[in-house]
PDB file of N, CA and C in Angstrom:
ATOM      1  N   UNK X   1     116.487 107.407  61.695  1.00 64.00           N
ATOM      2  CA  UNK X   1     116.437 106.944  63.059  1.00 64.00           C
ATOM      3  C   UNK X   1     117.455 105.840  63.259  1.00 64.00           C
ATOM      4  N   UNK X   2     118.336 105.761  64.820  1.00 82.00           N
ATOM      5  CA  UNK X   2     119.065 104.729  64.909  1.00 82.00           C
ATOM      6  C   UNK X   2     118.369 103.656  65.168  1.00 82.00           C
ATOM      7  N   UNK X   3     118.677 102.057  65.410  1.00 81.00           N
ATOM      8  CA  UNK X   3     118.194 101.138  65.860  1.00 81.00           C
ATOM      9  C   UNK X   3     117.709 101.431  67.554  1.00 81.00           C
ATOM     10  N   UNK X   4     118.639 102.321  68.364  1.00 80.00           N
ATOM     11  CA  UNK X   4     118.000 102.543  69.593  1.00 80.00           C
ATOM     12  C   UNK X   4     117.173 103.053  70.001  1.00 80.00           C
ATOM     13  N   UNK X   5     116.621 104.164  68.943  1.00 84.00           N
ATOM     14  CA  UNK X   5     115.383 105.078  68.687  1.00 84.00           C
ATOM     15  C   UNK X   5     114.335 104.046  68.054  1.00 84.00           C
ATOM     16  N   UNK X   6     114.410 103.189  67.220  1.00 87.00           N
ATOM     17  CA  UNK X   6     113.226 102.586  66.770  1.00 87.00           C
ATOM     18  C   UNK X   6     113.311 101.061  67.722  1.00 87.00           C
ATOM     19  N   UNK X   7     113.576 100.795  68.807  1.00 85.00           N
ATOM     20  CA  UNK X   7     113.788  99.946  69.962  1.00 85.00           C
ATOM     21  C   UNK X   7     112.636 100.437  70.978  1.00 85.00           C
ATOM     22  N   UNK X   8     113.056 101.765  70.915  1.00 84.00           N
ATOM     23  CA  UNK X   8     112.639 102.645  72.185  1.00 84.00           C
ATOM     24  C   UNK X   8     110.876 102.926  71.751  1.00 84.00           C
ATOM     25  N   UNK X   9     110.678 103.474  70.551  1.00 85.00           N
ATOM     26  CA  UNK X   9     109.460 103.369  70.008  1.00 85.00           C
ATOM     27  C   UNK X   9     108.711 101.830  69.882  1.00 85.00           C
ATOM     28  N   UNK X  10     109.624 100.957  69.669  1.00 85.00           N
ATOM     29  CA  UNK X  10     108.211 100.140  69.613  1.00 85.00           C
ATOM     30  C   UNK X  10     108.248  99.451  70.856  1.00 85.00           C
ATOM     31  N   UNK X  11     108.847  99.843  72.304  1.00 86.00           N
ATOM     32  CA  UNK X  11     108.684  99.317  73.511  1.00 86.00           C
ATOM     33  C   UNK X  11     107.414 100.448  73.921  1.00 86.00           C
ATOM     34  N   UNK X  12     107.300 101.358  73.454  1.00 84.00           N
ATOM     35  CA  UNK X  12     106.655 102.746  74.201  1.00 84.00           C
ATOM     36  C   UNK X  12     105.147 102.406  72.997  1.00 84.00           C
ATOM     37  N   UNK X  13     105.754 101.620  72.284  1.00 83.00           N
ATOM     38  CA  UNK X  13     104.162 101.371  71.509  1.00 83.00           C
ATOM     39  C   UNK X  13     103.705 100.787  71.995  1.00 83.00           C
ATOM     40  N   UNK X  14     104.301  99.086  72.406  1.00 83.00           N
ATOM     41  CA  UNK X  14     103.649  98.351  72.825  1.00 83.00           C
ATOM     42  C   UNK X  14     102.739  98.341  74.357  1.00 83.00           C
ATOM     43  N   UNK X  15     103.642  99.457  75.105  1.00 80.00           N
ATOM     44  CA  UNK X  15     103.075  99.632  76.103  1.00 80.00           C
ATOM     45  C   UNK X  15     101.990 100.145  76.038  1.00 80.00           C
ATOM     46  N   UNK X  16     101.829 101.366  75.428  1.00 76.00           N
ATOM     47  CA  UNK X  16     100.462 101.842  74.857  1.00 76.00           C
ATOM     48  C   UNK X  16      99.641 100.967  74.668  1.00 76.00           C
ATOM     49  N   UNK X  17      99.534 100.219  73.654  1.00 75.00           N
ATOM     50  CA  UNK X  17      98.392  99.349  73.261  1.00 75.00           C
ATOM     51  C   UNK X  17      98.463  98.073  74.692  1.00 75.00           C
ATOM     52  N   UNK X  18      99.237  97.807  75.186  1.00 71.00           N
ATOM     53  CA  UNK X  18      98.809  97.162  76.317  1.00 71.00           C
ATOM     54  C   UNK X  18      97.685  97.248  77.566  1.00 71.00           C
ATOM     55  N   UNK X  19      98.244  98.868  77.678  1.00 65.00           N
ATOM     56  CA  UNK X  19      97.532  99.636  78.430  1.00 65.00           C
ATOM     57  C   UNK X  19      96.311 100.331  77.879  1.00 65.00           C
ATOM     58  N   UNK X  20      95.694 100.308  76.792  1.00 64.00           N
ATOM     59  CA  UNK X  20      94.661 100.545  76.350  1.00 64.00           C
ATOM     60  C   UNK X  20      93.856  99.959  76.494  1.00 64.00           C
ATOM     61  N   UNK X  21      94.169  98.135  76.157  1.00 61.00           N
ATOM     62  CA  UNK X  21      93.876  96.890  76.249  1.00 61.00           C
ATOM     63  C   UNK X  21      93.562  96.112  77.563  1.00 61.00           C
ATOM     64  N   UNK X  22      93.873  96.787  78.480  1.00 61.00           N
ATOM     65  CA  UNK X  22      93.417  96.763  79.789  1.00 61.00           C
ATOM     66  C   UNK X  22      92.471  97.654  80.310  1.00 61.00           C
ATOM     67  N   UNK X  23      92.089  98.846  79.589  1.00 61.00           N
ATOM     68  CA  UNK X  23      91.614  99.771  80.191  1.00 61.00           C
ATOM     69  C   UNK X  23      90.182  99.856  80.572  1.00 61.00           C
ATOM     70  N   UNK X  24      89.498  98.409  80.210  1.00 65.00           N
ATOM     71  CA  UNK X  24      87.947  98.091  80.839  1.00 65.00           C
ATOM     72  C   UNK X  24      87.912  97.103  81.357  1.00 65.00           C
ATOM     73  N   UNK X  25      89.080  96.206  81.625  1.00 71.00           N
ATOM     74  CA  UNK X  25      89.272  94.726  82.317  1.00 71.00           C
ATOM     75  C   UNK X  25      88.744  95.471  83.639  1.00 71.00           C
ATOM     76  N   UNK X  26      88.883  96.159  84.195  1.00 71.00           N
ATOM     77  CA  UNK X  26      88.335  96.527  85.969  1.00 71.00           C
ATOM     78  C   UNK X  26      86.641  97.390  86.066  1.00 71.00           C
ATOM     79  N   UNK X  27      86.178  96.288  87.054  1.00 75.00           N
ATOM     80  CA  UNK X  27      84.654  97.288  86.911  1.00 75.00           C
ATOM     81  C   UNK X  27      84.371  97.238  88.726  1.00 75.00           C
ATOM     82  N   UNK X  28      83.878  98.276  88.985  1.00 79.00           N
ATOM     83  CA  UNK X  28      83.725  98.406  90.623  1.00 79.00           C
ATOM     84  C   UNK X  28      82.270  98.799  90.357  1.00 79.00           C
ATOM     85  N   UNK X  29      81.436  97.982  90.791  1.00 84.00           N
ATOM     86  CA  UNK X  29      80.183  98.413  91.626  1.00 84.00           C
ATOM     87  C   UNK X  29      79.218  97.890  92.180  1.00 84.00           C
ATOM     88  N   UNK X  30      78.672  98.639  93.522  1.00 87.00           N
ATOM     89  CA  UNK X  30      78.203  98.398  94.514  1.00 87.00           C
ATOM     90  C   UNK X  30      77.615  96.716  94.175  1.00 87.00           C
ATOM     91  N   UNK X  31      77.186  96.217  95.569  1.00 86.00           N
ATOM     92  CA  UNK X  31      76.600  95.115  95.780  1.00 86.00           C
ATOM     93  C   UNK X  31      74.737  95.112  96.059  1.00 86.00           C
ATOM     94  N   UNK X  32      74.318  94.033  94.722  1.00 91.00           N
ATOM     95  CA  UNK X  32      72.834  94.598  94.920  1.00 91.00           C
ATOM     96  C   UNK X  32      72.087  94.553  96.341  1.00 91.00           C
ATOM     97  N   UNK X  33      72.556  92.880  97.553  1.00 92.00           N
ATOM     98  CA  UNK X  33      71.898  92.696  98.342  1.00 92.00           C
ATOM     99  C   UNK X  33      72.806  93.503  99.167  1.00 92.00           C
ATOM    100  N   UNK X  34      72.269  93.463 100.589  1.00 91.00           N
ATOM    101  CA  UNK X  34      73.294  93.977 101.624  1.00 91.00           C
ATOM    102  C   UNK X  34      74.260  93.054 101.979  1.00 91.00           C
ATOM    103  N   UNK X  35      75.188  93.243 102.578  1.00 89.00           N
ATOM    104  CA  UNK X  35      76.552  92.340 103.367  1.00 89.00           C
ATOM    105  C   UNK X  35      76.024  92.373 104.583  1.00 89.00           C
ATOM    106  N   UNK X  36      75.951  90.717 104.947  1.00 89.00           N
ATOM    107  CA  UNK X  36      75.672  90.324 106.207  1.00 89.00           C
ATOM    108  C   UNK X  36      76.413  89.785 106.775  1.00 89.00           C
ATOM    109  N   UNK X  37      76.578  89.969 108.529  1.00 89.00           N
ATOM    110  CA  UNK X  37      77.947  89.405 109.225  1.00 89.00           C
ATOM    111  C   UNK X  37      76.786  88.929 110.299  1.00 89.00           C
ATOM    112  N   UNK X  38      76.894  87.382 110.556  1.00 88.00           N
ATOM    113  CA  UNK X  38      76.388  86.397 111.275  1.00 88.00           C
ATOM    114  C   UNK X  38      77.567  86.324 112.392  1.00 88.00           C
ATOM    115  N   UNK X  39      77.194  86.626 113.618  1.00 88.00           N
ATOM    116  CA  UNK X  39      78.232  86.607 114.655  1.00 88.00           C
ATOM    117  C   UNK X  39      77.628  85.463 115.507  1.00 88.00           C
ATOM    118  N   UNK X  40      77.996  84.383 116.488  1.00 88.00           N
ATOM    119  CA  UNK X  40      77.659  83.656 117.157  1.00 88.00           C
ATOM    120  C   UNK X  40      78.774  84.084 118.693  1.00 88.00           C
ATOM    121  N   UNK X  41      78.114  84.645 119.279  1.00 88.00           N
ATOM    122  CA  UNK X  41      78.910  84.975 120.450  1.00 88.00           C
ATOM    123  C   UNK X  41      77.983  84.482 121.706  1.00 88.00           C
ATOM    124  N   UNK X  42      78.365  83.687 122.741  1.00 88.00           N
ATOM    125  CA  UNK X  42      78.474  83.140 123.839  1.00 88.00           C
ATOM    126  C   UNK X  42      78.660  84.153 124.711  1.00 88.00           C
ATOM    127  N   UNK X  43      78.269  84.679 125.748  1.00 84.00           N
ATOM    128  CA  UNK X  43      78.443  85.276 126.706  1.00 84.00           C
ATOM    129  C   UNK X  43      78.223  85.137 128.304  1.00 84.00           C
ATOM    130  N   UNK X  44      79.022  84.333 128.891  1.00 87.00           N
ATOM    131  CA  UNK X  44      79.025  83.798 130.222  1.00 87.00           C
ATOM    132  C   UNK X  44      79.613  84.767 131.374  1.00 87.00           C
ATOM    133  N   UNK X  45      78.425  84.546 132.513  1.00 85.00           N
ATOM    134  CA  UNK X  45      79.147  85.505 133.711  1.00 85.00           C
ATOM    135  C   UNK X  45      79.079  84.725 134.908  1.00 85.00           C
ATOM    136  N   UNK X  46      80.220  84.992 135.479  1.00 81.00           N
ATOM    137  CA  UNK X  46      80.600  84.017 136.796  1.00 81.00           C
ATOM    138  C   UNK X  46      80.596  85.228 137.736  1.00 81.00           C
ATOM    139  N   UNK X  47      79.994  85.164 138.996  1.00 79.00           N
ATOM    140  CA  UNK X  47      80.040  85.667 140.019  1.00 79.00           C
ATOM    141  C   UNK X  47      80.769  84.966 141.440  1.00 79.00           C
ATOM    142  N   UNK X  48      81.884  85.385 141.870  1.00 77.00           N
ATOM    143  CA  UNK X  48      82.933  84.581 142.754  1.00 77.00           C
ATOM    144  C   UNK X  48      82.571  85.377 144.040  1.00 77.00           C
ATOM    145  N   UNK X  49      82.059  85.210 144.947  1.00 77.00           N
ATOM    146  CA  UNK X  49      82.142  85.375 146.301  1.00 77.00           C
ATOM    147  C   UNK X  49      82.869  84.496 147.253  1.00 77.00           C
ATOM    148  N   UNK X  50      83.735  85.854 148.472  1.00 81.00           N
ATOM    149  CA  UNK X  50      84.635  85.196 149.154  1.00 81.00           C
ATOM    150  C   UNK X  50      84.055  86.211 150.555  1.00 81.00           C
ATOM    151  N   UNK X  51      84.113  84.918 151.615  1.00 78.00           N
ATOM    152  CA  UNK X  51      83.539  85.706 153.096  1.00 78.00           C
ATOM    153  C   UNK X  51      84.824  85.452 153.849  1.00 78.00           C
ATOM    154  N   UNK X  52      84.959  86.785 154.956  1.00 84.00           N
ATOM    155  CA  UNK X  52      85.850  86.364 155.752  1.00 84.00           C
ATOM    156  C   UNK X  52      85.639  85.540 156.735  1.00 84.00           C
ATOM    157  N   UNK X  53      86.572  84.525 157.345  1.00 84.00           N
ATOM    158  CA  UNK X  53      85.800  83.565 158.356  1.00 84.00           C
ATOM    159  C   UNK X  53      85.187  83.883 159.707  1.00 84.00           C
ATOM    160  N   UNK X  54      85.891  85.607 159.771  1.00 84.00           N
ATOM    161  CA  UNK X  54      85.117  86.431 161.278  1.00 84.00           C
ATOM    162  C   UNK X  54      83.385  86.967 160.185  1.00 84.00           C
ATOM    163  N   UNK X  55      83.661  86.882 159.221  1.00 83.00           N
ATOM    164  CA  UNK X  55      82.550  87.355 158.717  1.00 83.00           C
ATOM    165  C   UNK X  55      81.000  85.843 158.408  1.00 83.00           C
ATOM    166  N   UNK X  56      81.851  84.881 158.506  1.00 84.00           N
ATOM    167  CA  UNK X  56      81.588  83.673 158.311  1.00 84.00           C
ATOM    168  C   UNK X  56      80.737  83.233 159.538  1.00 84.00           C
ATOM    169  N   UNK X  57      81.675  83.375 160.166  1.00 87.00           N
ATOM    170  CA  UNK X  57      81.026  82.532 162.264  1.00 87.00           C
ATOM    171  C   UNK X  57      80.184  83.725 162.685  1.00 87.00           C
ATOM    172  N   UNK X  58      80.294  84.908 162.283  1.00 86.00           N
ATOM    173  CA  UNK X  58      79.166  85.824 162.419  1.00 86.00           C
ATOM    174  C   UNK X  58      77.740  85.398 162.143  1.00 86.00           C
ATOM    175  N   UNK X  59      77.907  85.210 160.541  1.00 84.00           N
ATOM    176  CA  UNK X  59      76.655  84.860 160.259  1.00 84.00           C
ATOM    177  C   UNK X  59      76.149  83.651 160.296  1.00 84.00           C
ATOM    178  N   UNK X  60      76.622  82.668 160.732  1.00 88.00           N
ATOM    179  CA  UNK X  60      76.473  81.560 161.397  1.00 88.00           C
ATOM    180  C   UNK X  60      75.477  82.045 162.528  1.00 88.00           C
ATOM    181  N   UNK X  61      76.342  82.569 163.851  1.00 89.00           N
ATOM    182  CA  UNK X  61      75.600  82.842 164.924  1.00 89.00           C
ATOM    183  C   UNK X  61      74.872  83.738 164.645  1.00 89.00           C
ATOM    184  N   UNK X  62      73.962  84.634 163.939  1.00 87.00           N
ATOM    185  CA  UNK X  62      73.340  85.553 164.319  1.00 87.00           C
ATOM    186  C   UNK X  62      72.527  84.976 162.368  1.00 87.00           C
ATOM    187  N   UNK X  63      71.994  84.030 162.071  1.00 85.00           N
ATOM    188  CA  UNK X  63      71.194  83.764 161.362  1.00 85.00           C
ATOM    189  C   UNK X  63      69.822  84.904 160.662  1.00 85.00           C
ATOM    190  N   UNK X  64      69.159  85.193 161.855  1.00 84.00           N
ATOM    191  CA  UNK X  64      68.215  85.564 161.603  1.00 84.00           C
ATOM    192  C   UNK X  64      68.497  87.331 161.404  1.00 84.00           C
ATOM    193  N   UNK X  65      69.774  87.897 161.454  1.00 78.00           N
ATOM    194  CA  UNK X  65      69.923  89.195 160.833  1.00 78.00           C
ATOM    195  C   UNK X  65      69.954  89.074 159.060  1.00 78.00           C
ATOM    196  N   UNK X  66      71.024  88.188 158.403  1.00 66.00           N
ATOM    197  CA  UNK X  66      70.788  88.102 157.020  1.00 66.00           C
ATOM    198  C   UNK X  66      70.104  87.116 156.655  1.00 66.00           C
TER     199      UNK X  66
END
């Protein structure tokens, strides 16, 4: 074997055993309690009324219809 062949092998070794060596570092599973999302939301409503002023002196004079 040349020096570039036994270069190439022990980069392709080491990777191996690197990657072996990692191969239980990761564990996924579920969560025992549930996930809770606490929202605090405010909810305000404005109601804007606008009269016309013929609609205005109307109901002025004639009170006792509305």
């Amino acid at each position: 074997m040349t020096r570039v062949a036994t270069a190439r092998m022990a980069v392709l070794g080491t990777i191996v055993l690197a990657g072996a060596g990692c191969g239980g570092c990761v564990n996924i599973s579920a969560p025992e309690k549930p996930i809770e999302i606490n929202l605090n939301i405010s909810v305000t409503q404005e109601v804007v009324y606008r009269l016309d002023n013929e609609a205005k002196t109307l109901i002025q004079q004639n009170p006792g219809i509305f």
